[in-house]
Coordinates of C-alpha atoms in Angstrom, one line a residue:
M1 CA 44.9 -66.0 -138.5
I2 CA 47.9 -63.5 -138.1
E3 CA 48.7 -60.8 -135.3
E4 CA 49.0 -57.0 -136.0
N5 CA 52.5 -57.4 -134.4
E6 CA 53.6 -60.7 -136.2
V7 CA 56.2 -61.0 -139.1
H8 CA 54.9 -62.8 -142.4
V9 CA 56.8 -63.1 -145.0
L10 CA 55.5 -64.6 -148.8
M11 CA 58.3 -66.6 -150.3
V12 CA 58.4 -67.2 -154.0
P13 CA 61.1 -68.7 -155.9
W14 CA 62.0 -70.0 -159.4
L15 CA 60.1 -72.9 -161.0
A16 CA 63.1 -75.2 -160.5
F17 CA 63.4 -77.6 -158.0
G18 CA 66.9 -76.7 -156.4
H19 CA 65.5 -73.5 -155.9
I20 CA 62.2 -74.6 -154.2
I21 CA 63.6 -76.7 -152.0
P22 CA 66.3 -73.5 -150.9
F23 CA 63.5 -71.6 -150.1
L24 CA 61.5 -74.0 -148.4
D25 CA 64.6 -74.9 -146.1
L26 CA 64.6 -71.2 -145.0
S27 CA 61.0 -70.9 -144.4
I28 CA 61.4 -73.8 -141.6
A29 CA 64.1 -72.2 -140.0
L30 CA 62.3 -69.3 -140.1
A31 CA 59.5 -70.5 -139.2
K32 CA 61.2 -72.3 -136.0
F33 CA 61.2 -68.1 -134.4
N34 CA 57.9 -67.5 -135.1
I35 CA 58.0 -65.8 -138.4
H36 CA 54.5 -66.8 -140.6
I37 CA 55.3 -67.9 -144.3
S38 CA 53.4 -68.6 -147.1
F39 CA 54.8 -70.2 -149.8
I40 CA 53.9 -69.6 -153.3
S41 CA 54.4 -72.3 -156.2
T42 CA 52.6 -74.4 -159.0
P43 CA 50.1 -76.7 -158.0
Q44 CA 52.1 -79.5 -159.0
N45 CA 55.4 -78.4 -157.4
I46 CA 53.6 -78.1 -153.9
A47 CA 52.5 -81.7 -154.6
R48 CA 55.6 -82.8 -154.9
L49 CA 57.3 -81.1 -151.7
P50 CA 58.5 -82.8 -148.4
K51 CA 56.1 -82.7 -145.6
L52 CA 56.7 -80.2 -143.1
P53 CA 57.4 -80.6 -139.8
E54 CA 53.9 -81.2 -137.1
N55 CA 55.0 -78.2 -134.8
L56 CA 56.0 -75.8 -138.0
S57 CA 52.9 -76.7 -140.0
H58 CA 50.7 -74.0 -138.6
L59 CA 53.3 -71.4 -139.5
I60 CA 53.7 -72.5 -143.1
K61 CA 50.9 -72.2 -145.6
F62 CA 51.3 -73.7 -149.5
V63 CA 49.9 -70.9 -151.8
P64 CA 49.2 -72.4 -155.0
I65 CA 49.5 -70.3 -158.1
P66 CA 48.6 -72.3 -161.9
L67 CA 51.1 -71.3 -164.2
P68 CA 48.7 -69.6 -167.1
L69 CA 48.0 -71.8 -169.8
L70 CA 50.6 -70.3 -173.5
H71 CA 48.7 -69.7 -176.9
P72 CA 49.3 -71.5 -179.3
N73 CA 51.8 -73.9 -177.9
P74 CA 51.4 -74.8 -174.3
L75 CA 53.5 -76.3 -172.0
P76 CA 53.9 -80.2 -171.4
E77 CA 50.4 -80.9 -169.3
N78 CA 51.0 -80.9 -165.4
A79 CA 54.2 -79.0 -166.0
G80 CA 55.0 -76.8 -163.0
A81 CA 58.9 -76.6 -163.0
T82 CA 62.3 -76.8 -164.6
T83 CA 62.3 -80.4 -164.4
D84 CA 59.2 -81.2 -166.6
I85 CA 59.7 -79.7 -169.5
P86 CA 62.3 -80.3 -172.5
A87 CA 65.4 -77.6 -172.1
E88 CA 64.1 -76.0 -175.9
R89 CA 61.3 -74.9 -173.6
M90 CA 62.7 -73.0 -170.9
D91 CA 61.5 -69.2 -172.7
D92 CA 58.0 -71.0 -172.8
L93 CA 58.3 -71.6 -168.7
K94 CA 59.9 -67.7 -168.2
I95 CA 57.1 -66.0 -170.3
A96 CA 54.1 -68.1 -168.8
C97 CA 56.0 -67.0 -164.8
D98 CA 56.0 -63.2 -166.1
L99 CA 52.3 -63.7 -166.7
L100 CA 52.0 -64.5 -162.8
R101 CA 52.5 -60.8 -162.2
E102 CA 48.9 -59.6 -162.3
P103 CA 47.6 -63.6 -159.9
F104 CA 50.8 -62.2 -158.2
K105 CA 49.6 -58.7 -156.9
N106 CA 46.3 -60.0 -156.5
L107 CA 47.6 -62.5 -153.7
L108 CA 49.9 -59.8 -152.4
V109 CA 46.8 -57.6 -151.5
E110 CA 44.7 -60.8 -150.1
K111 CA 47.9 -61.9 -148.1
S112 CA 49.2 -58.0 -147.1
P113 CA 52.3 -59.5 -145.7
N114 CA 55.5 -57.9 -144.4
W115 CA 58.2 -58.9 -146.3
I116 CA 58.8 -60.1 -150.0
V117 CA 61.7 -62.9 -150.0
V118 CA 61.7 -63.4 -153.6
D119 CA 64.5 -65.5 -156.2
F120 CA 66.7 -63.9 -159.0
F121 CA 63.4 -64.1 -161.8
H122 CA 60.8 -62.1 -159.8
H123 CA 62.0 -58.9 -161.3
W124 CA 58.5 -57.2 -161.9
A125 CA 57.4 -57.9 -158.0
V126 CA 59.9 -54.9 -157.2
E127 CA 57.1 -52.2 -158.8
I128 CA 54.4 -54.5 -156.8
A129 CA 56.1 -54.4 -153.5
Q130 CA 56.7 -50.6 -153.7
E131 CA 53.0 -50.1 -155.1
L132 CA 51.7 -51.7 -152.1
G133 CA 55.0 -50.5 -149.6
V134 CA 55.8 -54.3 -148.9
Q135 CA 59.7 -54.6 -148.3
L136 CA 61.5 -56.9 -150.5
I137 CA 64.3 -59.2 -149.8
L138 CA 66.2 -61.3 -152.8
F139 CA 67.5 -64.4 -151.8
S140 CA 69.9 -66.3 -153.6
I141 CA 69.9 -69.6 -153.1
S142 CA 74.0 -69.9 -154.6
T143 CA 77.2 -68.8 -153.3
A144 CA 78.5 -65.8 -152.2
S145 CA 81.5 -66.1 -154.6
T146 CA 78.9 -66.6 -157.3
A147 CA 77.0 -63.7 -156.4
V148 CA 79.8 -61.7 -156.7
F149 CA 81.0 -63.1 -160.1
F150 CA 77.6 -62.2 -161.2
W151 CA 76.0 -59.0 -159.6
S152 CA 77.9 -55.7 -160.2
P153 CA 74.6 -53.9 -160.2
E154 CA 76.4 -51.5 -162.6
F155 CA 77.6 -54.2 -165.1
L156 CA 74.9 -56.3 -165.0
S157 CA 72.9 -54.8 -168.0
G158 CA 73.4 -51.6 -170.2
E159 CA 76.4 -50.0 -171.4
G160 CA 77.6 -50.9 -168.4
R161 CA 77.6 -55.1 -168.9
R162 CA 78.8 -54.0 -172.9
Q163 CA 82.0 -52.4 -171.4
A164 CA 82.3 -54.7 -168.8
R165 CA 81.8 -58.2 -170.5
P166 CA 81.6 -57.8 -174.2
S167 CA 82.1 -61.1 -174.9
P168 CA 82.1 -65.0 -173.1
A169 CA 85.7 -64.4 -173.3
D170 CA 85.7 -62.1 -170.3
M171 CA 83.8 -64.6 -168.2
M172 CA 87.3 -66.6 -168.2
A173 CA 89.1 -64.8 -165.5
P174 CA 87.8 -62.7 -162.1
P175 CA 85.9 -59.8 -162.3
D176 CA 87.8 -56.4 -161.8
W177 CA 85.9 -55.8 -158.6
V178 CA 87.2 -58.8 -156.7
D179 CA 90.3 -57.0 -155.0
F180 CA 91.9 -60.6 -153.4
P181 CA 93.2 -63.8 -154.5
S182 CA 90.3 -65.8 -156.5
Q183 CA 89.7 -69.2 -158.8
I184 CA 85.9 -68.2 -159.3
A185 CA 85.7 -67.8 -163.0
C186 CA 85.0 -70.3 -166.3
R187 CA 87.3 -72.5 -167.7
N188 CA 86.7 -73.2 -171.0
N189 CA 84.8 -71.6 -174.3
H190 CA 82.0 -74.2 -173.2
E191 CA 81.3 -72.5 -169.5
A192 CA 82.3 -68.8 -170.9
E193 CA 80.2 -69.0 -173.9
A194 CA 77.2 -70.8 -171.6
M195 CA 77.4 -68.2 -168.6
H196 CA 77.7 -65.4 -171.1
S197 CA 74.4 -66.1 -172.7
L198 CA 73.0 -66.8 -169.8
L199 CA 73.1 -63.6 -168.2
Y200 CA 73.1 -61.7 -171.2
S201 CA 70.4 -63.2 -173.4
A202 CA 67.3 -61.4 -173.6
G203 CA 65.7 -65.3 -175.1
A204 CA 62.2 -65.1 -176.4
S205 CA 60.9 -63.3 -172.7
G206 CA 62.1 -60.2 -173.8
I207 CA 64.6 -59.5 -170.8
E208 CA 68.0 -60.6 -170.2
D209 CA 68.4 -62.9 -166.5
G210 CA 71.2 -60.1 -165.8
A211 CA 68.9 -57.2 -166.3
R212 CA 66.4 -59.0 -163.6
L213 CA 68.9 -59.2 -160.9
T214 CA 70.2 -55.5 -161.7
R215 CA 66.4 -54.2 -160.9
L216 CA 66.4 -56.7 -157.8
I217 CA 70.1 -55.7 -156.4
Q218 CA 68.9 -52.2 -156.9
D219 CA 65.9 -52.3 -155.1
S220 CA 65.6 -54.7 -152.0
H221 CA 65.9 -53.6 -149.2
A222 CA 68.7 -56.5 -148.2
L223 CA 70.4 -59.7 -149.8
A224 CA 69.9 -62.7 -148.2
I225 CA 72.3 -65.7 -149.1
R226 CA 72.8 -69.0 -148.1
A227 CA 76.0 -69.1 -147.4
C228 CA 78.4 -68.4 -144.2
L229 CA 81.1 -65.6 -143.1
E230 CA 83.8 -68.5 -141.9
L231 CA 83.7 -70.3 -145.6
E232 CA 83.2 -67.1 -147.8
G233 CA 83.9 -64.2 -145.6
D234 CA 85.9 -62.2 -148.0
Y235 CA 83.4 -63.0 -151.0
L236 CA 80.6 -61.7 -148.5
N237 CA 82.1 -59.0 -147.5
L238 CA 82.8 -57.9 -151.0
L239 CA 79.1 -58.3 -152.3
S240 CA 77.9 -55.8 -149.6
K241 CA 80.4 -53.3 -150.9
I242 CA 79.3 -53.9 -154.6
T243 CA 76.0 -53.6 -154.2
G244 CA 75.3 -51.5 -151.5
K245 CA 73.2 -53.6 -149.4
P246 CA 72.9 -55.1 -146.2
V247 CA 73.3 -58.5 -146.8
F248 CA 72.4 -61.5 -144.9
P249 CA 74.5 -64.9 -145.0
V250 CA 71.7 -67.6 -143.5
G251 CA 74.2 -70.5 -143.2
C252 CA 74.3 -73.7 -145.3
L253 CA 70.6 -74.4 -144.4
P254 CA 71.8 -77.8 -143.8
P255 CA 68.5 -80.8 -143.7
A256 CA 67.0 -82.0 -140.5
E257 CA 69.0 -84.2 -138.7
E258 CA 66.7 -87.2 -138.5
K259 CA 67.0 -90.8 -137.3
R260 CA 68.1 -93.0 -139.8
M261 CA 65.3 -94.1 -142.4
I262 CA 65.0 -97.6 -142.9
V263 CA 64.4 -97.6 -146.5
T264 CA 61.2 -100.4 -147.4
E265 CA 60.1 -99.4 -150.7
E266 CA 61.5 -101.6 -153.9
P267 CA 63.9 -101.9 -155.2
W268 CA 65.6 -99.1 -152.6
S269 CA 65.2 -101.7 -149.8
K270 CA 67.7 -104.6 -151.5
I271 CA 70.0 -101.3 -152.5
F272 CA 70.5 -100.3 -148.6
D273 CA 70.6 -104.2 -148.0
W274 CA 73.7 -104.2 -150.5
L275 CA 75.3 -100.4 -148.6
E276 CA 74.6 -102.5 -145.2
K277 CA 77.3 -105.1 -146.2
Q278 CA 79.8 -102.5 -147.7
E279 CA 82.8 -101.2 -145.5
A280 CA 82.9 -97.7 -144.1
S281 CA 83.0 -95.0 -146.5
S282 CA 84.2 -97.0 -149.0
V283 CA 81.1 -96.4 -152.0
V284 CA 80.6 -93.6 -153.9
F285 CA 77.5 -92.2 -154.9
V286 CA 77.3 -91.0 -158.4
G287 CA 74.1 -88.5 -159.1
F288 CA 73.0 -85.7 -160.7
G289 CA 70.0 -83.9 -160.0
S290 CA 67.1 -83.1 -161.3
E291 CA 68.3 -80.1 -163.4
Y292 CA 70.5 -81.2 -166.3
K293 CA 69.4 -84.6 -168.3
L294 CA 72.4 -86.1 -169.2
R295 CA 73.3 -87.3 -172.7
R296 CA 73.4 -90.5 -173.4
E297 CA 77.2 -90.6 -174.7
E298 CA 77.5 -88.8 -170.9
I299 CA 75.8 -91.6 -169.0
H300 CA 77.8 -93.8 -171.1
E301 CA 81.3 -91.9 -169.9
I302 CA 80.6 -91.1 -166.6
A303 CA 79.4 -95.5 -166.3
Y304 CA 82.7 -96.3 -167.7
G305 CA 85.4 -93.7 -165.9
V306 CA 83.4 -95.2 -162.5
E307 CA 83.9 -98.7 -163.6
L308 CA 87.7 -98.1 -164.5
S309 CA 87.9 -96.1 -160.7
G310 CA 87.7 -100.0 -159.5
L311 CA 85.7 -98.6 -156.5
P312 CA 82.5 -99.8 -155.2
F313 CA 79.3 -97.3 -156.2
L314 CA 76.2 -96.6 -156.6
F315 CA 74.6 -94.8 -159.4
A316 CA 71.2 -93.2 -159.8
V317 CA 70.7 -92.3 -163.1
R318 CA 67.6 -90.0 -163.7
R319 CA 64.9 -92.1 -165.9
P320 CA 66.2 -90.2 -170.1
D321 CA 64.0 -88.8 -172.2
W322 CA 64.9 -91.5 -174.8
G323 CA 63.5 -93.9 -172.4
D324 CA 64.9 -97.4 -171.3
D325 CA 66.6 -98.0 -174.9
Q326 CA 70.6 -98.3 -174.1
I327 CA 71.2 -96.1 -170.8
L328 CA 74.4 -97.5 -169.6
P329 CA 76.7 -99.0 -172.0
P330 CA 76.6 -103.0 -173.5
G331 CA 77.9 -105.2 -170.7
F332 CA 78.1 -102.5 -168.0
E333 CA 76.3 -103.6 -165.1
A334 CA 77.6 -107.7 -165.6
R335 CA 81.0 -106.1 -165.3
V336 CA 80.5 -104.1 -161.7
A337 CA 78.5 -106.7 -160.7
G338 CA 78.8 -107.5 -156.9
R339 CA 81.0 -103.8 -156.6
G340 CA 78.7 -101.6 -158.2
V341 CA 74.9 -100.8 -158.2
V342 CA 72.6 -98.8 -160.8
Q343 CA 69.6 -97.9 -160.6
V344 CA 67.2 -95.8 -163.0
G345 CA 64.8 -93.2 -161.0
W346 CA 64.2 -91.3 -158.6
A347 CA 66.8 -91.8 -155.4
P348 CA 66.0 -91.2 -151.6
Q349 CA 69.6 -89.3 -152.1
R350 CA 69.4 -87.5 -148.4
E351 CA 68.7 -91.2 -146.8
I352 CA 71.7 -92.9 -149.1
L353 CA 73.9 -90.0 -147.7
A354 CA 74.1 -90.6 -144.6
H355 CA 74.8 -94.1 -144.6
P356 CA 78.3 -95.4 -143.0
S357 CA 78.9 -96.7 -145.9
I358 CA 79.2 -93.8 -147.8
G359 CA 82.7 -91.9 -148.3
A360 CA 82.2 -89.8 -151.4
S361 CA 80.0 -88.3 -154.5
L362 CA 80.7 -87.5 -158.0
F363 CA 78.2 -85.3 -159.2
H364 CA 76.6 -81.7 -160.6
A365 CA 78.0 -79.7 -158.0
G366 CA 74.8 -78.3 -157.1
W367 CA 75.2 -76.4 -153.6
A368 CA 72.0 -78.0 -152.5
S369 CA 73.5 -81.5 -152.8
V370 CA 76.7 -79.9 -152.0
V371 CA 75.7 -79.4 -148.2
E372 CA 73.9 -82.6 -148.3
T373 CA 77.0 -84.5 -148.9
M374 CA 79.0 -82.6 -146.9
V375 CA 77.0 -82.2 -143.8
H376 CA 78.7 -86.1 -143.8
G377 CA 82.0 -85.1 -144.4
H378 CA 82.2 -87.2 -148.0
C379 CA 85.0 -86.1 -150.4
L380 CA 83.6 -84.1 -153.3
V381 CA 84.5 -85.0 -156.5
L382 CA 83.2 -82.6 -159.0
L383 CA 81.5 -82.5 -162.8
P384 CA 79.3 -79.1 -163.1
F385 CA 77.0 -78.6 -166.1
I386 CA 74.9 -75.4 -166.1
I387 CA 74.2 -72.4 -164.6
A388 CA 76.6 -71.7 -161.5
Q389 CA 78.2 -75.4 -160.7
P390 CA 81.3 -74.9 -162.7
L391 CA 82.0 -71.3 -160.4
D392 CA 80.8 -73.6 -157.0
S393 CA 82.9 -76.5 -158.1
R394 CA 85.6 -73.4 -158.2
L395 CA 85.0 -72.3 -154.7
L396 CA 85.2 -75.8 -153.3
V397 CA 88.7 -77.0 -154.9
E398 CA 89.4 -73.1 -154.1
K399 CA 89.1 -73.7 -150.2
G400 CA 90.8 -77.4 -150.9
L401 CA 87.4 -79.0 -149.9
A402 CA 86.7 -81.1 -153.5
V403 CA 88.5 -82.3 -156.9
E404 CA 86.9 -81.4 -160.2
V405 CA 87.5 -83.8 -163.2
E406 CA 89.2 -82.3 -166.1
R407 CA 87.4 -80.8 -169.2
G408 CA 88.6 -80.3 -172.4
E409 CA 88.0 -76.9 -174.3
D410 CA 85.0 -77.8 -175.5
G411 CA 83.7 -79.4 -172.2
S412 CA 84.2 -82.5 -172.7
F413 CA 85.0 -85.1 -170.8
T414 CA 86.4 -88.5 -170.4
R415 CA 86.4 -91.6 -168.3
N416 CA 89.7 -91.6 -167.6
G417 CA 89.5 -88.1 -166.2
I418 CA 86.4 -89.7 -164.3
A419 CA 89.1 -92.2 -163.2
H420 CA 91.4 -90.2 -162.1
A421 CA 89.7 -87.9 -159.8
L422 CA 88.1 -90.7 -158.1
R423 CA 91.2 -92.0 -157.5
K424 CA 92.9 -89.1 -156.0
A425 CA 90.0 -88.4 -153.8
M426 CA 89.7 -91.8 -152.4
L427 CA 92.9 -93.7 -152.6
S428 CA 95.7 -90.8 -153.1
K429 CA 97.7 -89.8 -150.3
E430 CA 96.2 -86.2 -151.1
G431 CA 93.3 -87.6 -151.0
E432 CA 94.1 -88.3 -147.3
I433 CA 94.5 -84.5 -146.6
L434 CA 91.4 -83.8 -148.5
R435 CA 89.4 -86.0 -146.6
A436 CA 90.9 -84.8 -143.5
R437 CA 89.9 -81.0 -144.9
T438 CA 86.5 -82.2 -145.7
R439 CA 86.1 -83.8 -141.8
E440 CA 86.2 -80.8 -140.5
A441 CA 85.0 -78.7 -142.3
A442 CA 81.4 -80.5 -141.9
N443 CA 81.8 -80.3 -138.6
A444 CA 83.0 -76.7 -137.8
I445 CA 80.3 -75.5 -140.7
F446 CA 78.2 -77.6 -142.7
A447 CA 76.6 -79.9 -139.3
N448 CA 77.4 -77.2 -137.4
K449 CA 73.9 -76.8 -135.9
Q450 CA 74.3 -73.9 -133.3
L451 CA 76.6 -72.0 -135.9
N452 CA 74.4 -72.3 -138.6
N453 CA 71.2 -71.4 -136.2
D454 CA 72.9 -68.1 -135.2
Y455 CA 73.2 -67.1 -138.7
I456 CA 68.7 -67.6 -139.4
K457 CA 68.8 -66.3 -136.0
T458 CA 70.1 -62.8 -136.8
F459 CA 68.6 -62.1 -140.5
A460 CA 65.2 -63.1 -138.1
E461 CA 65.7 -61.0 -135.9
Y462 CA 66.1 -58.5 -139.1
L463 CA 62.6 -59.2 -140.7
K464 CA 61.6 -58.6 -136.8
S465 CA 63.1 -55.2 -136.2
G466 CA 61.9 -54.2 -140.1
I467 CA 58.0 -54.5 -139.1
K468 CA 58.8 -52.2 -136.0
E469 CA 60.2 -49.3 -137.9
N470 CA 57.4 -49.0 -139.8

């Protein structure tokens, strides 16, 4: 039972684990300040979430809302998130999520929270929150620099957007409202076209993501963002200026520090035995998350690049849609035997990155993975694919914390480009400076408990003061 003077927050993430996990991390962080959380997602997603800390479980309650059945073409059975569907069904997932409007309203009436913390997608939550007198905050899981690139409300939709960004080419330079030197922009036509379509194509759902964001920014009481002033102070200050809203950086939301786990399940126990035999900070972890599904030729080119680098590696490959046929190049595992390990399927990423033999990570620049890697001070070698990943890569390169694999104008990359980036990060003189800088950023920012706790404390105090004013 939630007392009248206690704060109750309803968390509403988009149906992608790259969004759900940061929302859960924020929920856990706020619960440490005695804030009650109702966490909404589909039953399938809730079943896959990690176990809550026992001392906080009474403060965080999972609230399942099933996705409605789409007619005449339902989503795959047991689909609850983007990872469960093929890319061509993404619009259908958006349609299904938009149909949650009425169940969400009913839940809001039942739960009667003080605040709704909502993701980029749920523009319809604004009208419901206003009708029921509930305060709403937009939480961005991306960086402040990406938010600045996307989020000047007058240019996100309508005539303002058509004037500011009429074509994909306009995504290839920092926007006019950025009044300091910045590298945050698309780098090639492939990225620019994808980014322009992401923001400004309505698709079957009938509404552009840019229009969703516009409504949420304009009618939120405040913005919360997974960022910190020490890394993105200039972008955070600009974000508040261009949106006209209070902006609360909530820190990096680093994973909780735990005792090093002993992984006993096969095949991972043998893989960790192999890691134990490697030199400290010598192994490259290669993994590309759950959202983007690598094509066969992309997996092969990455494999060839890692092989050419000459470095020891652990390559975690998500099981592809085409099954087990030719996942890796012919003869690859035999050629790298002893120096590299490949595992197809799920991987305990946090435990892998915490192992002392890991020294670098070749990955997609998903921000959750950036944080999980940076808390250990590992080198970042970035090969971004979708959504905000290219922009987040630019930020890390701009700050001198990463090497990005070069791509062609069509978005293609080569094995030689991967090998070059890996050797630059791990073996070169320039890489020594990079490695020192990442260790410094780990200690000062990403793994700094006091710093990150202070950001959450400030946000929690804002949430508490908000109910006193009402």
